[in-house]
Coordinates of C-alpha atoms in Angstrom, one line a residue:
M12 CA 67.5 14.3 15.0
P13 CA 67.5 10.7 16.4
L14 CA 64.3 10.0 14.4
I15 CA 65.5 11.6 11.2
R16 CA 69.1 10.4 10.9
P17 CA 68.3 6.7 10.0
S18 CA 65.9 7.7 7.3
C19 CA 68.2 10.2 5.8
R20 CA 71.0 7.7 5.8
G21 CA 69.1 5.1 3.8
L22 CA 67.8 7.7 1.4
I23 CA 71.3 9.1 0.7
F24 CA 72.7 5.6 0.0
R25 CA 69.9 4.7 -2.4
L26 CA 69.8 8.0 -4.3
T27 CA 73.5 8.9 -4.6
G28 CA 75.1 5.5 -5.0
F29 CA 77.2 5.9 -1.8
P30 CA 79.3 2.9 -0.8
R31 CA 77.5 0.1 1.0
P32 CA 77.5 0.4 4.7
G33 CA 79.5 -2.8 5.1
T34 CA 82.6 -1.1 3.7
F35 CA 82.7 1.5 6.4
P36 CA 85.1 0.9 9.3
R37 CA 83.8 0.0 12.7
H38 CA 84.6 3.4 14.1
S39 CA 82.7 5.3 11.4
T40 CA 80.1 7.6 12.8
L41 CA 77.8 6.8 9.9
A42 CA 77.9 3.1 10.4
R43 CA 78.6 2.8 14.1
F44 CA 76.2 0.7 16.1
N45 CA 76.4 -1.1 19.4
S46 CA 77.3 -4.6 18.2
T47 CA 77.1 -6.2 21.6
T48 CA 73.5 -5.3 22.4
K49 CA 71.1 -8.2 21.9
T50 CA 67.3 -7.9 21.9
T51 CA 65.0 -10.9 22.2
T52 CA 61.6 -9.6 21.4
G53 CA 59.6 -8.0 18.6
S54 CA 60.9 -5.7 15.9
A55 CA 63.7 -4.6 18.2
Q56 CA 65.5 -7.8 17.3
T57 CA 65.6 -6.9 13.6
A58 CA 67.0 -3.5 14.5
T59 CA 70.1 -5.0 16.1
T60 CA 72.9 -7.0 14.5
A61 CA 72.5 -9.7 11.9
A62 CA 74.5 -13.0 12.2
K63 CA 77.1 -13.7 9.5
P64 CA 78.2 -17.2 8.5
N65 CA 81.5 -16.8 10.3
G66 CA 79.7 -15.8 13.4
S67 CA 80.8 -12.2 13.4
K68 CA 78.2 -9.4 13.9
A69 CA 77.3 -6.8 11.2
F70 CA 77.8 -3.2 12.1
W71 CA 75.1 -1.9 9.8
R72 CA 71.3 -2.1 10.0
S73 CA 69.6 -3.5 6.8
P74 CA 68.2 -0.7 4.6
A75 CA 64.9 -2.5 4.5
A76 CA 64.6 -1.9 8.2
V77 CA 65.1 1.8 8.0
P78 CA 61.8 3.6 9.0
R79 CA 60.7 5.8 6.1
R80 CA 57.4 7.3 7.5
P81 CA 58.9 10.5 9.0
V82 CA 60.4 11.4 5.5
F83 CA 57.0 10.9 3.9
K84 CA 55.3 12.9 6.5
F85 CA 57.8 15.8 6.1
A86 CA 57.6 15.6 2.3
G87 CA 53.8 15.4 2.4
A88 CA 53.6 18.5 4.6
A89 CA 55.9 20.4 2.4
V90 CA 53.9 19.5 -0.7
A91 CA 50.6 20.4 1.1
L92 CA 52.1 23.7 2.2
G93 CA 53.3 24.6 -1.2
T94 CA 50.0 23.6 -2.8
G95 CA 48.1 25.7 -0.3
A96 CA 50.3 28.7 -0.9
Y97 CA 49.8 28.3 -4.6
L98 CA 46.1 27.9 -4.4
Y99 CA 45.8 30.8 -2.0
N100 CA 47.3 33.2 -4.6
I101 CA 45.5 32.0 -7.7
S102 CA 42.1 30.7 -6.4
D103 CA 39.6 33.2 -4.9
T104 CA 37.5 30.3 -3.6
F105 CA 40.4 28.6 -1.8
R106 CA 41.5 31.9 -0.3
H107 CA 38.0 32.7 0.8
N108 CA 37.7 29.4 2.6
V109 CA 41.1 29.8 4.3
L110 CA 40.3 33.3 5.5
A111 CA 36.8 32.2 6.6
V112 CA 38.3 29.4 8.7
Q113 CA 40.8 31.8 10.1
R114 CA 38.1 34.3 11.2
V115 CA 36.1 31.5 12.8
M116 CA 39.1 30.3 14.7
V117 CA 40.0 33.8 15.9
A118 CA 36.5 34.3 17.2
G119 CA 36.2 30.9 18.7
E120 CA 39.5 31.1 20.5
A121 CA 38.6 34.4 22.1
V122 CA 35.1 33.2 23.2
V123 CA 36.6 29.9 24.6
I124 CA 39.3 31.8 26.6
V125 CA 36.8 34.3 27.9
G126 CA 34.3 31.5 28.8
A127 CA 37.0 29.4 30.5
D128 CA 38.2 32.5 32.5
Y129 CA 34.7 33.2 33.8
K130 CA 34.1 29.6 34.6
Y131 CA 37.4 29.2 36.5
T132 CA 37.1 32.6 38.3
M133 CA 33.5 32.1 39.4
D134 CA 33.7 28.4 40.2
I135 CA 37.2 28.0 41.6
T136 CA 39.0 31.2 42.4
N137 CA 36.1 32.7 44.3
R138 CA 35.2 29.4 46.0
G139 CA 36.9 30.4 49.3
L140 CA 35.2 33.7 49.6
K141 CA 32.2 33.8 52.0
E142 CA 29.0 35.6 51.3
G143 CA 28.2 38.4 53.7
N144 CA 31.8 38.9 54.9
P145 CA 32.6 42.5 54.0
E146 CA 36.3 41.8 53.2
D147 CA 35.4 38.8 51.1
D148 CA 32.6 40.7 49.3
A149 CA 35.1 43.5 48.5
E150 CA 37.6 41.0 47.2
R151 CA 35.0 39.3 45.1
A152 CA 33.9 42.6 43.6
R153 CA 37.6 43.5 42.8
R154 CA 38.2 40.1 41.2
M155 CA 35.0 40.3 39.1
S156 CA 35.8 43.8 38.0
A157 CA 39.3 42.6 36.8
L158 CA 37.7 39.6 35.1
H159 CA 35.2 41.8 33.3
T160 CA 37.9 44.2 32.2
R161 CA 40.4 41.6 30.8
S162 CA 37.6 39.6 29.1
A163 CA 36.1 42.7 27.5
N164 CA 39.5 43.8 26.3
R165 CA 40.2 40.4 24.9
L166 CA 36.9 40.2 23.0
R167 CA 37.3 43.8 21.7
E168 CA 40.7 42.9 20.2
M169 CA 39.1 39.9 18.5
L170 CA 36.2 42.1 17.1
S171 CA 38.7 44.7 15.9
K172 CA 40.9 42.1 14.2
N173 CA 38.0 40.5 12.3
G174 CA 36.3 43.8 11.6
G175 CA 33.1 44.3 9.6
I176 CA 30.1 42.7 11.2
Y177 CA 32.2 42.0 14.3
I178 CA 32.6 45.7 14.8
K179 CA 28.9 46.1 14.5
L180 CA 28.4 43.5 17.2
G181 CA 30.9 45.4 19.5
Q182 CA 28.9 48.6 18.9
H183 CA 25.7 46.9 19.9
L184 CA 27.4 45.6 23.1
A185 CA 28.5 49.1 23.9
S186 CA 24.9 50.2 23.9
L187 CA 23.7 47.5 26.3
K188 CA 24.3 49.6 29.4
Y189 CA 21.1 48.2 31.0
L190 CA 22.5 44.7 30.7
L191 CA 26.3 44.5 30.7
P192 CA 28.7 45.7 33.5
D193 CA 30.4 49.1 33.0
E194 CA 33.7 47.4 32.3
W195 CA 32.2 45.8 29.2
T196 CA 30.4 48.8 27.7
T197 CA 33.4 51.1 28.4
A198 CA 35.7 48.6 26.7
M199 CA 33.5 48.5 23.6
E200 CA 33.0 52.2 23.2
P201 CA 36.1 52.7 21.1
L202 CA 34.5 50.6 18.4
Q203 CA 31.9 53.3 17.9
D204 CA 34.4 55.5 16.1
R205 CA 37.6 53.6 15.4
C206 CA 36.9 51.8 12.1
T207 CA 39.5 51.1 9.5
P208 CA 38.7 52.5 6.0
S209 CA 38.8 50.3 2.9
S210 CA 41.5 50.9 0.4
L211 CA 40.9 53.0 -2.7
E212 CA 41.8 50.0 -4.9
S213 CA 39.1 47.9 -3.4
I214 CA 36.6 50.8 -3.8
Q215 CA 37.5 51.1 -7.4
A216 CA 37.0 47.4 -7.9
L217 CA 33.6 47.6 -6.2
F218 CA 32.4 50.3 -8.6
M219 CA 33.6 48.3 -11.6
S220 CA 31.9 45.1 -10.4
D221 CA 28.6 46.6 -9.2
L222 CA 28.1 49.5 -11.7
G223 CA 30.4 48.5 -14.5
K224 CA 32.0 52.0 -14.5
P225 CA 35.0 53.5 -12.9
I226 CA 34.6 56.3 -10.3
S227 CA 35.9 58.9 -12.8
S228 CA 33.0 58.3 -15.2
I229 CA 30.4 59.0 -12.5
F230 CA 31.9 61.9 -10.5
S231 CA 33.8 65.0 -11.7
S232 CA 35.7 64.9 -8.4
F233 CA 36.0 62.4 -5.6
D234 CA 37.8 63.0 -2.3
L235 CA 40.1 60.0 -1.6
E236 CA 40.0 60.6 2.1
P237 CA 36.6 59.4 3.6
I238 CA 34.8 62.0 5.8
G239 CA 33.3 59.2 7.9
V240 CA 34.1 55.5 8.5
A241 CA 31.6 53.1 10.1
S242 CA 31.5 49.4 10.7
L243 CA 29.7 48.6 7.5
A244 CA 30.5 51.5 5.2
Q245 CA 32.5 54.7 4.6
V246 CA 31.4 58.0 3.2
H247 CA 33.3 60.2 0.7
K248 CA 32.5 63.7 -0.5
A249 CA 32.2 63.9 -4.3
T250 CA 30.8 66.1 -7.1
L251 CA 28.5 64.7 -9.8
L252 CA 29.0 65.5 -13.4
D253 CA 26.2 68.1 -13.2
G254 CA 28.1 69.9 -10.5
R255 CA 26.0 68.8 -7.4
E256 CA 28.0 68.1 -4.3
V257 CA 27.1 64.7 -2.8
A258 CA 28.0 62.3 -0.1
V259 CA 28.8 58.8 -1.4
K260 CA 28.2 56.0 1.0
I261 CA 30.2 52.9 0.0
Q262 CA 29.9 49.5 1.7
H263 CA 33.2 47.9 2.7
P264 CA 34.0 45.6 -0.1
A265 CA 35.2 42.8 2.1
L266 CA 31.8 42.5 3.9
Q267 CA 30.2 40.7 1.0
E268 CA 32.8 37.9 1.1
F269 CA 32.4 37.1 4.8
S270 CA 29.0 38.5 5.9
T271 CA 27.2 35.1 5.7
I272 CA 29.9 33.1 7.5
D273 CA 30.3 35.9 10.2
I274 CA 26.6 35.9 11.0
R275 CA 26.5 32.1 11.3
T276 CA 29.7 32.2 13.5
V277 CA 28.1 34.7 15.9
G278 CA 25.0 32.5 16.1
A279 CA 27.1 29.4 16.8
L280 CA 29.1 31.2 19.5
T281 CA 26.0 32.6 21.3
Q282 CA 24.6 29.0 21.2
A283 CA 27.8 27.8 22.8
I284 CA 27.7 30.4 25.5
A285 CA 24.1 29.4 26.2
Y286 CA 25.2 25.8 26.5
V287 CA 28.1 26.4 28.9
F288 CA 26.3 29.1 30.9
P289 CA 22.6 28.2 30.8
E290 CA 21.7 31.1 33.1
F291 CA 22.9 33.6 30.5
E292 CA 20.6 33.7 27.5
F293 CA 22.1 35.8 24.6
T294 CA 20.8 34.0 21.6
W295 CA 18.4 36.9 21.0
L296 CA 21.5 39.0 20.1
S297 CA 22.5 36.7 17.2
E298 CA 18.9 36.3 16.1
E299 CA 18.5 40.0 15.9
M300 CA 21.7 40.3 13.8
Q301 CA 20.5 37.6 11.4
T302 CA 17.3 39.6 10.9
S303 CA 18.6 43.1 10.6
L304 CA 22.1 42.8 9.1
P305 CA 21.0 41.5 5.6
K306 CA 18.8 44.6 5.3
E307 CA 21.5 47.0 6.5
L308 CA 23.9 45.5 3.9
N309 CA 21.5 46.4 1.1
F310 CA 21.5 50.2 0.5
D311 CA 18.3 50.0 -1.5
F312 CA 16.5 49.3 1.8
E313 CA 18.2 52.3 3.3
A314 CA 17.1 54.6 0.4
A315 CA 13.5 53.4 0.8
N316 CA 13.6 53.9 4.6
A317 CA 14.9 57.5 4.1
A318 CA 12.1 58.3 1.7
R319 CA 9.5 56.9 4.1
V320 CA 10.7 58.7 7.2
T321 CA 10.9 62.0 5.2
A322 CA 7.3 61.6 4.1
N323 CA 6.2 60.9 7.7
F324 CA 7.7 64.1 9.0
D325 CA 6.4 66.1 6.0
R326 CA 2.9 64.8 6.8
A327 CA 3.4 65.7 10.5
R328 CA 4.4 69.3 9.5
K329 CA 1.2 69.6 7.4
E330 CA -0.8 68.5 10.5
G331 CA 0.8 71.3 12.6
S332 CA 3.5 69.3 14.3
K333 CA 6.7 71.3 13.5
S334 CA 10.0 69.4 13.5
T335 CA 13.7 70.1 13.4
I336 CA 14.5 66.9 11.6
K337 CA 16.1 66.9 8.2
V338 CA 16.8 63.8 6.1
P339 CA 19.3 64.1 3.2
D340 CA 17.7 63.5 -0.2
V341 CA 18.8 60.3 -1.8
I342 CA 19.8 60.8 -5.4
W343 CA 20.3 57.2 -6.4
S344 CA 21.2 53.9 -4.8
Q345 CA 22.6 50.5 -5.5
K346 CA 23.0 47.5 -3.2
R347 CA 26.4 48.7 -2.0
V348 CA 26.6 52.3 -3.1
L349 CA 24.3 55.2 -1.9
V350 CA 24.6 58.7 -3.3
M351 CA 22.9 61.4 -1.1
E352 CA 22.6 65.2 -0.8
F353 CA 25.8 66.6 0.9
M354 CA 25.2 68.5 4.1
T355 CA 27.5 70.5 6.3
G356 CA 27.3 70.5 10.1
S357 CA 28.8 68.8 13.1
R358 CA 28.1 65.8 15.3
I359 CA 25.3 66.5 17.6
D360 CA 27.4 65.9 20.7
N361 CA 30.0 68.6 19.7
L362 CA 29.5 71.0 22.6
Q363 CA 31.9 73.5 21.3
Y364 CA 30.0 73.7 18.0
L365 CA 26.7 74.2 19.9
R366 CA 28.2 77.0 21.9
E367 CA 29.6 78.7 18.9
H368 CA 26.2 78.7 17.2
N369 CA 24.2 79.6 20.3
I370 CA 22.3 76.3 20.3
K371 CA 20.9 75.3 23.7
V372 CA 21.5 71.8 24.8
S373 CA 18.1 71.6 26.6
E374 CA 16.3 72.4 23.3
V375 CA 18.3 69.8 21.4
S376 CA 17.4 67.2 24.1
N377 CA 13.7 68.3 23.9
E378 CA 13.6 68.0 20.1
M379 CA 15.2 64.5 20.2
A380 CA 12.5 63.4 22.6
R381 CA 9.8 64.9 20.3
T382 CA 11.3 63.3 17.2
F383 CA 11.5 59.8 18.5
S384 CA 8.1 60.0 20.2
Q385 CA 6.6 61.0 16.9
M386 CA 8.3 57.9 15.3
I387 CA 7.2 55.5 18.0
Y388 CA 3.7 56.5 19.0
K389 CA 2.3 58.2 15.8
D390 CA 4.2 56.8 12.8
G391 CA 5.1 53.4 14.0
F392 CA 8.4 53.5 12.0
V393 CA 11.4 53.9 14.2
H394 CA 15.1 54.7 13.5
C395 CA 16.8 52.2 15.9
D396 CA 20.4 53.4 15.8
P397 CA 20.5 57.0 17.0
H398 CA 24.0 57.1 18.3
P399 CA 25.9 60.5 17.9
G400 CA 27.7 59.3 14.8
N401 CA 24.3 59.1 13.0
L402 CA 23.1 62.5 14.1
M403 CA 24.4 65.9 12.8
I404 CA 23.3 69.4 13.7
R405 CA 23.6 72.7 11.9
P406 CA 22.2 76.2 12.2
T407 CA 18.8 76.7 10.6
P408 CA 19.3 77.4 6.9
V409 CA 17.2 79.8 4.8
A410 CA 13.6 78.6 4.1
S411 CA 13.8 75.9 6.8
S412 CA 10.6 74.8 8.6
S413 CA 12.5 74.2 11.8
P414 CA 10.9 75.9 14.9
R415 CA 14.3 76.3 16.5
N416 CA 17.6 77.9 15.4
F417 CA 19.0 74.6 14.4
E418 CA 18.2 71.5 12.3
I419 CA 19.0 67.9 13.3
I420 CA 20.2 65.8 10.4
L421 CA 19.3 62.2 10.7
L422 CA 21.7 59.8 9.0
D423 CA 22.1 56.1 8.4
H424 CA 18.6 54.7 7.7
G425 CA 19.6 51.1 7.5
L426 CA 18.1 49.9 10.8
Y427 CA 14.4 50.7 11.2
R428 CA 11.6 48.8 12.9
E429 CA 7.9 48.9 12.0
L430 CA 5.5 48.8 15.0
T431 CA 2.0 47.5 14.8
P432 CA -0.9 49.7 16.1
E433 CA -1.6 47.2 18.8
F434 CA 2.1 47.2 20.0
R435 CA 2.2 51.0 19.9
L436 CA -1.0 51.2 22.0
D437 CA 0.3 48.7 24.6
Y438 CA 3.6 50.6 24.7
A439 CA 1.9 53.9 25.3
H440 CA -0.2 52.4 28.1
L441 CA 2.9 51.0 29.6
W442 CA 4.7 54.3 29.6
T443 CA 1.6 56.1 30.9
A444 CA 1.4 53.7 33.8
I445 CA 5.1 54.1 34.6
I446 CA 4.9 57.9 34.6
A447 CA 1.8 57.8 36.8
S448 CA 3.3 55.1 39.0
D449 CA 0.3 52.8 38.5
E450 CA 1.8 49.6 39.8
Q451 CA -1.0 47.3 38.8
E452 CA -1.2 48.6 35.3
I453 CA 2.6 48.3 35.0
K454 CA 2.4 44.7 36.1
Y455 CA -0.3 44.0 33.6
R456 CA 1.4 45.7 30.6
A457 CA 4.8 44.1 31.4
L458 CA 3.2 40.7 31.2
K459 CA 1.2 41.5 28.1
L460 CA 3.9 43.3 26.2
G461 CA 7.1 41.8 27.6
G462 CA 6.0 38.3 28.7
T463 CA 7.5 38.7 32.1
D464 CA 6.0 39.1 35.6
A465 CA 9.3 40.7 36.9
Y466 CA 7.7 44.1 36.3
Q467 CA 10.0 46.0 38.6
L468 CA 13.2 44.9 36.9
F469 CA 11.4 45.3 33.5
S470 CA 10.5 48.9 34.3
S471 CA 14.1 49.7 35.3
I472 CA 15.4 48.3 32.1
L473 CA 12.9 50.3 30.1
T474 CA 13.4 53.6 31.9
G475 CA 17.0 53.4 33.1
R476 CA 15.8 54.4 36.5
D477 CA 15.6 52.7 39.9
W478 CA 12.3 51.1 40.8
S479 CA 11.9 53.4 43.8
V480 CA 11.8 56.4 41.5
V481 CA 9.1 54.8 39.4
Q482 CA 7.2 53.6 42.5
N483 CA 7.2 57.1 44.0
A484 CA 6.0 58.8 40.7
E485 CA 9.2 60.8 40.5
L486 CA 10.2 59.8 37.0
S487 CA 9.3 63.2 35.5
K488 CA 10.0 65.1 38.6
K489 CA 13.5 64.0 39.6
A490 CA 16.6 63.7 37.5
R491 CA 18.8 60.7 37.7
G492 CA 21.8 61.2 40.1
K493 CA 24.9 59.4 41.1
D494 CA 23.2 57.7 44.1
E495 CA 20.6 56.2 41.8
L496 CA 23.2 54.9 39.4
V497 CA 24.8 53.1 42.3
N498 CA 21.5 51.6 43.2
L499 CA 20.9 50.5 39.7
A500 CA 24.4 48.8 39.5
D501 CA 23.8 47.1 42.9
G502 CA 20.1 46.4 42.4
P503 CA 18.3 43.1 42.7
G504 CA 18.6 42.3 38.9
S505 CA 21.6 40.3 38.0
I506 CA 23.0 39.9 34.5
A507 CA 21.3 36.5 34.3
D508 CA 17.9 38.0 35.4
I509 CA 18.1 40.8 32.8
A510 CA 19.3 38.4 30.1
G511 CA 16.3 36.1 31.0
I512 CA 13.9 39.0 30.4
L513 CA 15.5 40.1 27.2
A514 CA 15.2 36.5 25.9
K515 CA 11.4 36.7 26.3
V516 CA 10.5 40.1 25.1
P517 CA 9.5 40.7 21.4
R518 CA 12.3 41.7 19.0
D519 CA 10.6 45.1 18.5
L520 CA 10.9 45.8 22.2
L521 CA 14.6 44.9 22.2
L522 CA 15.3 47.6 19.6
L523 CA 13.3 50.1 21.6
F524 CA 15.3 49.3 24.7
K525 CA 18.4 50.0 22.6
T526 CA 16.9 53.2 21.2
N527 CA 15.9 54.5 24.7
D528 CA 19.4 53.8 26.1
L529 CA 21.1 55.5 23.2
L530 CA 18.9 58.6 23.7
R531 CA 19.7 58.6 27.4
A532 CA 23.4 58.3 26.6
L533 CA 23.1 61.2 24.2
D534 CA 21.6 63.4 26.9
E535 CA 24.5 62.5 29.2
D536 CA 27.0 63.2 26.4
L537 CA 25.4 66.6 25.8
G538 CA 25.5 67.4 29.5
A539 CA 21.8 68.0 29.5
D540 CA 20.6 69.6 32.7
D541 CA 18.2 68.0 35.2
G542 CA 15.3 69.8 33.5
S543 CA 16.1 68.3 30.1
Q544 CA 15.9 64.8 31.6
M545 CA 12.5 65.5 33.1
R546 CA 11.3 67.2 29.9
T547 CA 12.0 64.0 28.0
F548 CA 9.5 62.0 30.1
A549 CA 6.9 64.9 30.0
V550 CA 7.1 65.0 26.1
M551 CA 6.8 61.3 25.9
G552 CA 3.8 61.3 28.2
Q553 CA 2.0 63.8 25.9
Y554 CA 2.6 61.6 22.9
C555 CA 1.4 58.5 24.8
A556 CA -1.8 60.3 25.9
Q557 CA -2.4 61.3 22.3
A558 CA -1.9 57.8 21.0
I559 CA -4.3 56.4 23.6
Y560 CA -6.9 59.0 22.8
E561 CA -6.6 58.4 19.0
A562 CA -7.1 54.7 19.6
E563 CA -10.1 55.1 21.8
K564 CA -11.6 57.6 19.3
T565 CA -11.1 55.1 16.4
T566 CA -12.8 52.4 18.4
L567 CA -15.8 54.6 19.1
Q568 CA -16.1 55.6 15.5
F569 CA -15.9 52.0 14.4
S570 CA -18.6 51.0 16.9
L571 CA -20.9 53.7 15.5
T572 CA -20.3 52.4 12.0
V573 CA -21.0 48.7 12.5
S574 CA -23.4 48.6 15.4
S575 CA -27.1 47.9 14.8
K576 CA -27.9 50.1 17.8
A577 CA -26.2 53.2 16.3
T578 CA -29.5 54.9 15.9
R579 CA -30.7 54.4 19.5
V580 CA -30.5 57.4 21.7
S581 CA -29.1 55.5 24.7
F582 CA -26.3 54.0 22.6
L583 CA -25.4 57.4 21.2
A584 CA -25.4 58.9 24.6
R585 CA -23.1 56.2 26.0
T586 CA -20.8 56.6 23.0
L587 CA -20.7 60.4 23.3
S588 CA -20.0 60.0 27.1
S589 CA -17.1 57.7 26.4
W590 CA -15.7 60.1 23.8
F591 CA -15.9 63.1 26.2
K592 CA -14.3 61.0 28.9
A593 CA -11.4 60.0 26.6
Y594 CA -11.0 63.5 25.3
F595 CA -10.9 65.3 28.6
S596 CA -8.5 62.7 30.0
Y597 CA -6.2 63.4 27.1
L598 CA -6.6 67.1 27.5
H599 CA -5.9 67.0 31.2
T600 CA -2.7 65.0 30.6
V601 CA -1.4 67.3 27.9
I602 CA -2.2 70.5 29.7
S603 CA -0.8 69.3 33.0
L604 CA 2.4 68.2 31.3
D605 CA 2.6 71.5 29.3
L606 CA 2.4 73.4 32.6
F607 CA 5.0 71.1 34.1
V608 CA 7.4 71.7 31.2
W609 CA 6.7 75.5 31.4
W610 CA 7.5 75.4 35.2
I611 CA 10.8 73.6 34.5
D612 CA 11.7 76.2 31.9
V613 CA 10.9 79.0 34.3
T614 CA 12.8 77.3 37.1
Q615 CA 15.9 76.6 34.9
S616 CA 16.0 80.1 33.5
D617 CA 16.0 81.7 37.0
V618 CA 14.1 84.7 35.7
L619 CA 12.7 87.5 37.8
F620 CA 9.2 86.0 37.6
H621 CA 10.4 82.8 39.1
K622 CA 12.1 84.6 41.9
F623 CA 8.9 86.5 42.6
L624 CA 6.9 83.3 42.8
V625 CA 9.4 81.7 45.1
R626 CA 9.3 84.7 47.4
L627 CA 5.5 84.8 47.3
G628 CA 5.3 81.2 48.2
S629 CA 7.6 81.6 51.2
L630 CA 5.4 84.5 52.4
L631 CA 2.2 82.6 52.0
F632 CA 3.3 79.2 53.3

């Protein structure tokens, strides 16, 4: 009030014609000033009394001396606020800019607070704790766990508030179990399922803007309640005018408005994190989003991917490789609307559903390993988001080509990665070396494929297993237990070390890391037995052996075609010898792994034959 009263007083007098201040009595609260105070310097002198001819002092300050700037500031702010509110309601561009700035500020605030919290805790709070002291180490671990938890929760709240692409980012963070502490991945897991649906009004507006038709002119019925809601889209059950039941995937309408600014914001924030914490390199995360998200936001790409992966599995079936995979037929697509064949079933991790339909978890795990090995090593076209929300299962329908009593329905074909033949061959050699515990070959392939000489940590990231398991050739012979999980958590690779490796590896390999981790997580969600985990590596080893053999055979055939020595007996003999060597190496690997899988099945089933073999072994040895 002391700053406002003088301004208000002068304004009232000038606008209302109120009596001049000189007419007020001395004791008036409106005109009362300290008449005895004298000031000798600056503008303060003008703010005191003015001398009259008779020597008396005036009790009123001159209106010209009344400061008016606060009034103008207040009035200007009011006008700006009113104008902003008006423009927000009538101008889409203005509203978009306001909301975009708001989203950036919400994201920036959360990242700054989290960064400051980490900086303060690690540099100041933990400064007095001594390395090697058991009590101090325990206290440091407790503080870091609490820091991870509150930071992850704070960031998750920001991601949920902004929604859309930010939810997608949170889902990606939840899958980085090989990189982030458990507190972070656990905090982000709710974002896998808890997505807010878009309103029916916004969906109606999307159909009108994109298709020029209302929903009622395309479908004879349309369920208002979505059957699934993801970060980028939601799915409704509907019936076409010709009577076919379909699943309609509709992109959240708000994504188009903010997708560009959100992608740029994520990029800027990861750059800021890299600047403040140089040891943590996460720019690859935003770079991957900038590459993949624009394609995921265009459902025409998804329709093309679905058609291509269907053709790949159809070709594999014709070649004798049976598969349980089913991809819903795409009826038609637009950039933000995708209409597909409707299929019934349940999420693949619904254990009650599997029990009710007599579906064995071990067989589901084995088929998932075969499916993705086919994609990676043979087709070179890989679905890179196989979390349980994108996988359904159902009993085998009539006329199905599935070799099991179930079909796995593969959904959401927005995120695929195409692998070059050279990459697939190097990747197959890497896995073959890991399964065989060939340390020198692992070191060579890690440097060639991943650009790192930290091959032990690289192998642990790739396999999700402790280096000692890989080193002792126990990858396909020993399931991962609790002790190994502890070793992985306390292993030599820090977050900074892992982040440094991930910053170097090719983007294709990053997505394969994610795919491998999602498949391992699915096995854990299914409660797959120890044999299932070992079968996974055995199946993968067979596909790797086949990929290596096919590559060597192709090389030999090419040399026969182009070499001028192709007609010489010695050259033909060497070529034939090389082919026999490659073929028998492949045959040995496949047969030995087949026997290994058979032995696992016999052991797990605990049949009479297994008991007989165990008894016979104890008698002989």
